[in-house]
CSV table of C-alpha atoms in Angstrom, one decimal:
chain,number,residue,atom,x,y,z
A,1,UNK,CA,-21.0,-1.5,34.1
A,2,UNK,CA,-21.1,-2.6,30.1
A,3,UNK,CA,-20.1,-6.1,29.1
A,4,UNK,CA,-16.5,-7.1,28.6
A,5,UNK,CA,-16.4,-7.1,24.8
A,6,UNK,CA,-15.1,-10.8,23.3
A,7,UNK,CA,-11.2,-11.2,22.9
A,8,UNK,CA,-12.1,-10.9,18.8
A,9,UNK,CA,-15.0,-9.0,17.2
A,10,UNK,CA,-16.0,-5.5,15.3
A,11,UNK,CA,-14.5,-2.7,16.8
A,12,UNK,CA,-16.8,-1.2,19.7
A,13,UNK,CA,-17.3,2.5,19.7
A,14,UNK,CA,-15.3,5.5,18.8
A,15,UNK,CA,-12.4,4.5,21.1
A,16,UNK,CA,-11.8,1.2,19.3
A,17,UNK,CA,-12.1,2.5,16.2
A,18,UNK,CA,-9.2,5.4,17.0
A,19,UNK,CA,-6.8,2.6,18.6
A,20,UNK,CA,-7.5,0.6,15.3
A,21,UNK,CA,-6.4,3.9,13.3
A,22,UNK,CA,-3.6,4.4,15.2
A,23,UNK,CA,-2.3,0.8,14.7
A,24,UNK,CA,-2.7,1.2,11.0
A,25,UNK,CA,-1.0,4.6,11.2
A,26,UNK,CA,1.9,3.4,12.8
A,27,UNK,CA,2.1,-0.1,10.8
A,28,UNK,CA,1.8,1.7,7.4
A,29,UNK,CA,3.4,5.1,8.0
A,30,UNK,CA,0.3,6.9,7.1
A,31,UNK,CA,-1.2,9.7,8.7
A,32,UNK,CA,-4.3,8.6,10.8
A,33,UNK,CA,-6.7,10.8,8.5
A,34,UNK,CA,-5.5,9.0,5.5
A,35,UNK,CA,-6.2,5.9,7.0
A,36,UNK,CA,-10.0,6.9,7.9
A,37,UNK,CA,-10.2,7.3,4.2
A,38,UNK,CA,-8.4,4.6,2.9
A,39,UNK,CA,-9.5,1.6,5.1
A,40,UNK,CA,-12.8,2.6,6.4
A,41,UNK,CA,-14.7,2.5,3.1
A,42,UNK,CA,-18.0,1.1,2.7
A,43,UNK,CA,-17.8,-2.9,1.5
A,44,UNK,CA,-15.3,-3.7,4.4
A,45,UNK,CA,-16.0,-5.3,7.9
A,46,UNK,CA,-13.0,-4.4,10.3
A,47,UNK,CA,-12.3,-6.8,12.9
A,48,UNK,CA,-9.9,-6.2,16.1
A,49,UNK,CA,-8.2,-8.9,18.6
A,50,UNK,CA,-8.1,-7.1,22.5
A,51,UNK,CA,-6.0,-7.9,24.9
A,52,UNK,CA,-5.9,-6.3,28.5
A,53,UNK,CA,-8.5,-4.3,27.6
A,54,UNK,CA,-7.3,-2.3,24.5
A,55,UNK,CA,-7.4,-2.9,20.8
A,56,UNK,CA,-3.7,-4.5,20.5
A,57,UNK,CA,-4.3,-6.0,16.3
A,58,UNK,CA,-6.7,-5.1,13.4
A,59,UNK,CA,-7.8,-6.3,10.1
A,60,UNK,CA,-10.2,-5.8,7.6
A,61,UNK,CA,-12.2,-8.4,5.8
A,62,UNK,CA,-13.5,-7.7,2.1
A,63,UNK,CA,-16.3,-9.5,0.7
A,64,UNK,CA,-15.8,-10.0,-3.1
A,65,UNK,CA,-15.4,-12.8,-5.8
A,66,UNK,CA,-12.1,-14.2,-7.7
A,67,UNK,CA,-13.2,-15.6,-11.1
A,68,UNK,CA,-11.5,-18.9,-12.3
A,69,UNK,CA,-12.4,-20.7,-15.4
A,70,UNK,CA,-15.3,-18.2,-16.0
A,71,UNK,CA,-16.9,-18.6,-13.0
A,72,UNK,CA,-16.9,-16.7,-9.6
A,73,UNK,CA,-15.7,-18.2,-6.4
A,74,UNK,CA,-16.6,-16.7,-3.3
A,75,UNK,CA,-13.6,-15.0,-1.8
A,76,UNK,CA,-12.6,-12.7,1.1
A,77,UNK,CA,-10.1,-10.1,0.9
A,78,UNK,CA,-8.0,-9.8,4.0
A,79,UNK,CA,-6.6,-5.9,4.4
A,80,UNK,CA,-5.6,-3.6,7.3
A,81,UNK,CA,-4.1,-6.3,8.8
A,82,UNK,CA,-1.8,-4.5,11.8
A,83,UNK,CA,-0.6,-5.1,15.6
A,84,UNK,CA,0.4,-2.5,18.0
A,85,UNK,CA,4.1,-2.1,18.6
A,86,UNK,CA,3.8,-3.4,22.4
A,87,UNK,CA,2.0,-6.5,20.9
A,88,UNK,CA,4.3,-7.7,18.1
A,89,UNK,CA,6.5,-11.0,18.5
A,90,UNK,CA,3.9,-12.1,21.2
A,91,UNK,CA,1.9,-14.1,18.5
A,92,UNK,CA,-1.0,-11.6,18.4
A,93,UNK,CA,-0.5,-11.2,14.5
A,94,UNK,CA,-1.3,-15.3,14.8
A,95,UNK,CA,-4.0,-15.2,16.9
A,96,UNK,CA,-5.7,-12.5,14.8
A,97,UNK,CA,-5.5,-14.3,11.6
A,98,UNK,CA,-6.6,-17.3,13.2
A,99,UNK,CA,-9.7,-15.9,13.9
A,100,UNK,CA,-10.1,-13.6,10.7
A,101,UNK,CA,-9.7,-16.5,8.9
A,102,UNK,CA,-12.1,-18.6,11.1
A,103,UNK,CA,-14.7,-15.9,10.7
A,104,UNK,CA,-14.3,-16.1,6.6
A,105,UNK,CA,-14.6,-19.8,6.4
A,106,UNK,CA,-18.3,-19.2,9.0
A,107,UNK,CA,-19.4,-16.8,6.5
A,108,UNK,CA,-18.8,-19.3,3.4
A,109,UNK,CA,-16.1,-18.3,2.1
A,110,UNK,CA,-14.0,-20.9,0.0
A,111,UNK,CA,-11.1,-18.8,-0.5
A,112,UNK,CA,-9.1,-15.6,1.2
A,113,UNK,CA,-6.5,-13.2,-1.2
A,114,UNK,CA,-4.3,-10.9,0.3
A,115,UNK,CA,-1.1,-9.1,-0.7
A,116,UNK,CA,1.7,-10.1,1.6
A,117,UNK,CA,3.9,-7.5,4.1
A,118,UNK,CA,5.3,-10.7,5.4
A,119,UNK,CA,5.1,-13.6,3.2
A,120,UNK,CA,6.4,-15.5,5.9
A,121,UNK,CA,3.9,-14.5,8.3
A,122,UNK,CA,1.2,-15.4,5.7
A,123,UNK,CA,2.5,-18.7,4.9
A,124,UNK,CA,2.5,-20.1,8.7
A,125,UNK,CA,-1.5,-19.5,8.4
A,126,UNK,CA,-1.8,-21.3,5.1
A,127,UNK,CA,-1.0,-18.5,2.5
A,128,UNK,CA,0.7,-19.5,-0.8
A,129,UNK,CA,1.8,-17.2,-3.4
A,130,UNK,CA,-1.0,-17.8,-6.2
A,131,UNK,CA,-0.7,-14.9,-9.0
A,132,UNK,CA,0.8,-11.4,-9.6
A,133,UNK,CA,-0.1,-8.4,-10.7
A,134,UNK,CA,2.0,-6.3,-13.4
A,135,UNK,CA,2.6,-2.9,-14.4
A,136,UNK,CA,2.6,-1.6,-18.2
A,137,UNK,CA,4.2,1.8,-18.9
A,138,UNK,CA,3.8,2.9,-22.6
A,139,UNK,CA,5.8,5.8,-23.9
A,140,UNK,CA,3.4,8.3,-25.6
A,141,UNK,CA,5.7,8.6,-28.5
A,142,UNK,CA,4.6,5.2,-29.1
A,143,UNK,CA,1.2,5.4,-29.5
A,144,UNK,CA,0.4,5.8,-32.9
A,145,UNK,CA,-3.3,4.7,-32.9
A,146,UNK,CA,-5.9,7.0,-34.7
A,147,UNK,CA,-8.8,5.4,-34.1
A,148,UNK,CA,-12.1,8.0,-34.2
A,149,UNK,CA,-14.6,5.1,-35.5
A,150,UNK,CA,-16.2,4.8,-32.1
A,151,UNK,CA,-17.9,7.9,-30.4
A,152,UNK,CA,-15.9,8.5,-26.8
A,153,UNK,CA,-17.6,10.8,-23.7
A,154,UNK,CA,-17.1,11.7,-20.2
A,155,UNK,CA,-18.6,9.2,-17.6
A,156,UNK,CA,-21.5,10.5,-16.1
A,157,UNK,CA,-23.2,9.1,-12.4
A,158,UNK,CA,-26.1,7.0,-14.5
A,159,UNK,CA,-23.1,4.7,-16.3
A,160,UNK,CA,-22.1,3.4,-13.2
A,161,UNK,CA,-24.6,0.0,-13.4
A,162,UNK,CA,-23.3,0.0,-17.1
A,163,UNK,CA,-19.9,0.1,-16.5
A,164,UNK,CA,-19.7,-2.4,-13.7
A,165,UNK,CA,-21.8,-4.9,-16.3
A,166,UNK,CA,-18.9,-3.8,-18.8
A,167,UNK,CA,-16.4,-4.9,-16.4
A,168,UNK,CA,-17.7,-8.0,-14.9
A,169,UNK,CA,-18.2,-9.1,-18.8
A,170,UNK,CA,-14.2,-8.7,-19.1
A,171,UNK,CA,-13.1,-9.8,-15.7
A,172,UNK,CA,-15.2,-12.9,-16.1
A,173,UNK,CA,-12.9,-14.0,-18.6
A,174,UNK,CA,-9.6,-13.5,-17.3
A,175,UNK,CA,-7.7,-15.4,-14.1
A,176,UNK,CA,-8.2,-14.3,-10.8
A,177,UNK,CA,-10.1,-11.0,-11.5
A,178,UNK,CA,-11.9,-9.8,-8.7
A,179,UNK,CA,-15.5,-9.5,-9.0
A,180,UNK,CA,-15.6,-6.1,-7.2
A,181,UNK,CA,-17.9,-5.1,-4.7
A,182,UNK,CA,-18.4,-1.3,-3.4
A,183,UNK,CA,-14.6,-1.1,-1.4
A,184,UNK,CA,-12.3,-1.8,-4.8
A,185,UNK,CA,-14.7,0.0,-6.6
A,186,UNK,CA,-14.3,3.0,-4.4
A,187,UNK,CA,-10.2,2.5,-5.0
A,188,UNK,CA,-11.0,2.8,-8.7
A,189,UNK,CA,-13.0,5.6,-9.0
A,190,UNK,CA,-12.1,7.5,-5.9
A,191,UNK,CA,-8.5,6.9,-4.7
A,192,UNK,CA,-6.9,8.2,-1.9
A,193,UNK,CA,-4.3,10.4,-3.7
A,194,UNK,CA,-5.6,11.6,-7.4
A,195,UNK,CA,-8.4,13.1,-8.9
A,196,UNK,CA,-9.9,10.4,-11.5
A,197,UNK,CA,-11.7,11.4,-14.6
A,198,UNK,CA,-13.6,8.4,-16.6
A,199,UNK,CA,-14.3,8.6,-20.3
A,200,UNK,CA,-16.2,5.7,-21.9
A,201,UNK,CA,-16.4,4.6,-25.4
A,202,UNK,CA,-19.9,3.6,-27.0
A,203,UNK,CA,-20.7,1.8,-30.3
A,204,UNK,CA,-24.1,0.8,-31.9
A,205,UNK,CA,-24.4,-2.0,-29.0
A,206,UNK,CA,-23.8,0.8,-26.1
A,207,UNK,CA,-20.6,0.9,-24.0
A,208,UNK,CA,-17.6,-1.0,-25.3
A,209,UNK,CA,-15.3,0.0,-23.2
A,210,UNK,CA,-14.0,2.9,-20.8
A,211,UNK,CA,-10.9,4.3,-18.5
A,212,UNK,CA,-10.6,6.2,-15.2
A,213,UNK,CA,-7.7,7.9,-15.4
A,214,UNK,CA,-5.4,10.1,-13.4
A,215,UNK,CA,-2.8,12.8,-14.7
A,216,UNK,CA,0.2,13.0,-12.0
A,217,UNK,CA,2.4,15.9,-12.6
A,218,UNK,CA,6.2,14.6,-12.7
A,219,UNK,CA,8.4,16.2,-9.9
A,220,UNK,CA,10.4,19.3,-11.3
A,221,UNK,CA,8.5,19.3,-14.7
A,222,UNK,CA,5.6,20.8,-16.2
A,223,UNK,CA,5.3,17.3,-17.7
A,224,UNK,CA,3.0,14.8,-16.3
A,225,UNK,CA,2.3,11.0,-16.6
A,226,UNK,CA,-1.5,9.5,-16.8
A,227,UNK,CA,-1.8,6.6,-14.1
A,228,UNK,CA,-5.0,4.9,-15.3
A,229,UNK,CA,-7.1,2.9,-12.1
A,230,UNK,CA,-9.2,1.0,-14.5
A,231,UNK,CA,-8.8,0.4,-18.6
A,232,UNK,CA,-11.9,-1.9,-20.1
A,233,UNK,CA,-11.7,-2.8,-23.8
A,234,UNK,CA,-14.1,-5.4,-24.9
A,235,UNK,CA,-13.9,-4.8,-28.6
A,236,UNK,CA,-10.8,-4.1,-30.9
A,237,UNK,CA,-12.3,-0.7,-32.0
A,238,UNK,CA,-12.5,0.3,-28.4
A,239,UNK,CA,-9.2,-0.5,-27.7
A,240,UNK,CA,-7.9,1.3,-30.4
A,241,UNK,CA,-10.2,4.0,-29.6
A,242,UNK,CA,-9.0,4.4,-25.9
A,243,UNK,CA,-5.5,4.1,-27.2
A,244,UNK,CA,-5.9,6.8,-29.7
A,245,UNK,CA,-7.6,9.1,-26.7
A,246,UNK,CA,-4.9,8.3,-24.3
A,247,UNK,CA,-2.3,9.3,-27.2
A,248,UNK,CA,-3.8,12.6,-27.4
A,249,UNK,CA,-2.2,13.7,-24.4
A,250,UNK,CA,1.1,13.6,-25.9
A,251,UNK,CA,1.6,17.4,-25.5
A,252,UNK,CA,2.4,17.1,-21.6
A,253,UNK,CA,2.3,13.5,-20.7
A,254,UNK,CA,5.3,11.1,-21.3
A,255,UNK,CA,3.8,8.1,-20.4
A,256,UNK,CA,0.9,5.9,-19.7
A,257,UNK,CA,0.8,3.7,-17.1
A,258,UNK,CA,-1.3,0.6,-15.5
A,259,UNK,CA,-1.8,-2.7,-14.3
A,260,UNK,CA,-2.8,-5.9,-15.1
A,261,UNK,CA,-1.4,-9.2,-15.7
A,262,UNK,CA,1.1,-10.4,-18.5
A,263,UNK,CA,-1.7,-10.9,-21.1
A,264,UNK,CA,-2.1,-7.8,-22.2
A,265,UNK,CA,-4.1,-7.2,-25.5
A,266,UNK,CA,-4.0,-3.6,-26.1
A,267,UNK,CA,0.0,-3.9,-26.2
A,268,UNK,CA,-0.6,-6.0,-29.1
A,269,UNK,CA,-2.3,-3.1,-31.0
A,270,UNK,CA,0.8,-1.0,-30.8
A,271,UNK,CA,3.2,-0.6,-33.9
A,272,UNK,CA,6.2,-1.0,-31.7
A,273,UNK,CA,7.5,-2.4,-28.0
A,274,UNK,CA,7.7,1.1,-27.0
A,275,UNK,CA,6.8,0.0,-23.3
A,276,UNK,CA,7.7,-1.9,-20.2
A,277,UNK,CA,6.4,-4.3,-18.0
A,278,UNK,CA,7.2,-5.8,-14.7
A,279,UNK,CA,6.1,-7.4,-11.8
A,280,UNK,CA,4.6,-5.1,-8.8
A,281,UNK,CA,3.4,-7.5,-6.6
A,282,UNK,CA,2.6,-11.4,-6.1
A,283,UNK,CA,-0.8,-11.8,-4.1
A,284,UNK,CA,-1.3,-14.7,-2.1
A,285,UNK,CA,-4.6,-17.3,-1.6
A,286,UNK,CA,-5.4,-19.2,1.2
A,287,UNK,CA,-7.8,-22.0,0.5
A,288,UNK,CA,-10.6,-22.0,3.4
A,289,UNK,CA,-12.8,-24.6,2.0
A,290,UNK,CA,-10.7,-26.8,-0.6
A,291,UNK,CA,-14.2,-28.6,-1.5
A,292,UNK,CA,-16.3,-25.7,-2.3
A,293,UNK,CA,-13.2,-23.9,-4.1
A,294,UNK,CA,-12.6,-26.7,-6.7
A,295,UNK,CA,-16.1,-27.5,-7.1
A,296,UNK,CA,-17.3,-23.8,-7.7
A,297,UNK,CA,-14.3,-22.9,-10.0
A,298,UNK,CA,-14.6,-23.5,-13.9
A,299,UNK,CA,-12.7,-25.6,-16.1
A,300,UNK,CA,-11.5,-26.0,-19.6
A,301,UNK,CA,-14.7,-26.8,-21.8
A,302,UNK,CA,-14.5,-30.2,-23.2
A,303,UNK,CA,-12.3,-31.3,-20.2
A,304,UNK,CA,-13.4,-34.6,-18.3
A,305,UNK,CA,-10.7,-36.1,-16.0
A,306,UNK,CA,-10.8,-37.0,-12.2
A,307,UNK,CA,-8.2,-36.2,-9.6
A,308,UNK,CA,-8.0,-37.8,-6.2
A,309,UNK,CA,-6.4,-35.4,-3.1
A,310,UNK,CA,-5.1,-35.8,0.1
A,311,UNK,CA,-5.0,-32.4,1.4
A,312,UNK,CA,-3.2,-31.6,4.9
A,313,UNK,CA,-4.2,-28.3,7.0
A,314,UNK,CA,-2.9,-28.2,9.9
A,315,UNK,CA,-4.9,-24.7,11.0
A,316,UNK,CA,-8.7,-26.2,9.9
A,317,UNK,CA,-8.0,-30.2,9.8
A,318,UNK,CA,-11.5,-30.5,8.6
A,319,UNK,CA,-10.8,-28.5,5.5
A,320,UNK,CA,-7.9,-31.5,4.1
A,321,UNK,CA,-8.6,-35.3,4.0
A,322,UNK,CA,-9.0,-37.2,0.6
A,323,UNK,CA,-11.5,-36.4,-1.6
A,324,UNK,CA,-12.1,-36.7,-5.3
A,325,UNK,CA,-12.4,-34.1,-7.8
A,326,UNK,CA,-14.3,-35.1,-11.0
A,327,UNK,CA,-14.5,-32.9,-13.8
A,328,UNK,CA,-17.0,-33.6,-17.1
A,329,UNK,CA,-16.9,-31.0,-19.5
A,330,UNK,CA,-15.2,-28.3,-17.5
A,331,UNK,CA,-17.9,-28.6,-14.8
A,332,UNK,CA,-16.9,-29.9,-11.3
A,333,UNK,CA,-18.1,-32.5,-8.6
A,334,UNK,CA,-16.4,-33.1,-5.6
A,335,UNK,CA,-16.8,-36.4,-3.1
A,336,UNK,CA,-15.5,-38.1,0.0
A,337,UNK,CA,-12.6,-40.5,-0.2
A,338,UNK,CA,-10.5,-41.7,-2.9
A,339,UNK,CA,-7.0,-43.1,-3.2
A,340,UNK,CA,-5.3,-40.0,-2.5
A,341,UNK,CA,-2.8,-40.1,-5.5
A,342,UNK,CA,-1.8,-36.3,-5.5
A,343,UNK,CA,-0.6,-35.3,-1.9
A,344,UNK,CA,0.1,-31.9,-0.8
A,345,UNK,CA,-0.9,-29.0,2.0
A,346,UNK,CA,-3.0,-26.3,1.7
A,347,UNK,CA,-0.5,-23.6,0.9
A,348,UNK,CA,0.3,-25.6,-1.9
A,349,UNK,CA,-3.2,-25.9,-3.2
A,350,UNK,CA,-3.1,-22.2,-3.6
A,351,UNK,CA,-1.0,-22.1,-6.7
A,352,UNK,CA,-2.3,-25.3,-8.1
A,353,UNK,CA,-5.7,-23.9,-7.8
A,354,UNK,CA,-5.0,-20.8,-9.5
A,355,UNK,CA,-2.7,-22.0,-12.1
A,356,UNK,CA,0.1,-20.1,-11.1
A,357,UNK,CA,2.6,-23.0,-10.9
A,358,UNK,CA,2.3,-26.2,-13.0
A,359,UNK,CA,1.5,-29.6,-11.2
A,360,UNK,CA,5.3,-30.3,-12.4
A,361,UNK,CA,6.6,-27.1,-10.8
A,362,UNK,CA,5.1,-27.8,-7.5
A,363,UNK,CA,6.4,-31.6,-7.8
A,364,UNK,CA,10.2,-30.4,-8.4
A,365,UNK,CA,9.9,-28.0,-5.9
A,366,UNK,CA,9.0,-30.8,-3.1
A,367,UNK,CA,5.9,-29.2,-2.8
A,368,UNK,CA,3.6,-32.0,-3.7
A,369,UNK,CA,3.9,-35.9,-4.6
A,370,UNK,CA,2.0,-37.3,-7.9
A,371,UNK,CA,2.6,-40.1,-9.8
A,372,UNK,CA,3.7,-39.1,-13.8
A,373,UNK,CA,0.1,-40.0,-14.6
A,374,UNK,CA,-1.9,-38.2,-11.9
A,375,UNK,CA,0.4,-35.2,-12.9
A,376,UNK,CA,-1.2,-35.4,-16.2
A,377,UNK,CA,-4.2,-34.8,-15.3
A,378,UNK,CA,-3.7,-32.5,-12.8
A,379,UNK,CA,-2.0,-30.5,-15.3
A,380,UNK,CA,-4.9,-31.3,-17.9
A,381,UNK,CA,-7.7,-30.0,-15.1
A,382,UNK,CA,-5.5,-26.4,-13.9
A,383,UNK,CA,-3.9,-24.8,-17.2
A,384,UNK,CA,-5.2,-21.9,-18.1
A,385,UNK,CA,-4.1,-17.9,-18.3
A,386,UNK,CA,-2.0,-16.8,-16.0
A,387,UNK,CA,-3.5,-15.6,-12.6
A,388,UNK,CA,-3.5,-11.9,-12.4
A,389,UNK,CA,-5.6,-9.2,-11.4
A,390,UNK,CA,-5.4,-5.3,-11.9
A,391,UNK,CA,-6.9,-3.8,-8.2
A,392,UNK,CA,-5.0,-4.0,-4.9
A,393,UNK,CA,-7.0,-3.9,-1.6
C-alpha cells in the first residue's frame, strides 16, 4: 500500500493533476484543456490541499522578482488558486493560502504578489493593494509618427536572450515590474488565445526595442485591433520607430492596445491625446520577510534616513516586531530593536513599501500611526514612481 500523501504538497500522479485541473476549470469557467495550456507551464510550481483522500484546493507558486528602486526583490507570484465546490465555505482556501505562503517564506521569498479574485479573502492572510495594471488604447488615426531611421525586422529564435536583456534594462528602471521567469515569458510570446508576432528595432549598438503583437479581428467587421503583449523602447528613436511601425497597420487596424503604468513615455511622442487609459487591475502584495524586503529594495540615490518600525503580523509573528531601517546613499541595512515610532500591520506595509500609497494617505486611512517627523522620513524613503506592471500571471 502506498503511503498516504501529506495534507499539502505538489500533486501526485495524473489523478490528482486531473482533480486540480477540474477545480480550476470550474473556478474560472474555462475548459480543462485550456486550463492545462494556461496553468501547467514551465516555471510554475503547483500545490494542492488534500482532504478525505481528494484534492480540495489548488494554487501555483511562480518564482520571479520585482524591481523596486532599481533593485530586484525575490517575489513569489501566486496564481491558479481554486477550491473544489463541495469544500467552499469550510476554511479550505484559508488553509491553502497559509500553507502556500509558509512554503514561499521557507524558500526565501521576501514578497508574494497576486491579482485578487476576492480582495477580502487575501486581506485575511496579509495581502493589500500595492500597485496597478493599466491599459492604453491608442486610436490608429492619432499615430502620426513617420520615423524610419532605425531598422526593423522580425524576431528570430536566436534573438531571445538579447530581448530578455533589453527587457531587464527597461524593467529595472520601473517600479514594480517583474523580473520575468519562463512562465511569464511564455505568456508574452505564446499567449493562450492569440497568435503573436515579434519585431525588433536595431541601431548601431544593437537592439534598442521590440514589440510582440497579435492582430485580433473585431466582431462583425473586417477591421482589427493590435493587441501588444510586450512593448519596450530603450531610446527615443526606437520608440518612434515602433510607433511608426504600428501606425502602418492603419489600413485595417482601428486601435493599438497595450498594458503598463500611468507614466507611459511612448504616449508623449503622439501629437494629440488620441488615446484612452484606464486601470484594468489592482495587484496585491504580501510582505513575507519584512527585513529582507526592506534591505534588498533600492532607494533613491543620495537619500539617507532612518525609520523605526513596529510591524504586526498575525499569521507569521516572527515576521513582525520592532526593527530599524537605516538607508545611506540609497542602500539599506535593517537591525533589530528601535523605538517603534511607525506602527502598522503587515497589510499596510505593502502599499508603503511599493509606493502605492503615501505614508500620509495611510495615516489618513487609519492604517498606520506615526509622528509628523517620522511620517516625513517615511515619505522621503518611499517616494518614487507609481508601482505598475504590464504582466498578468
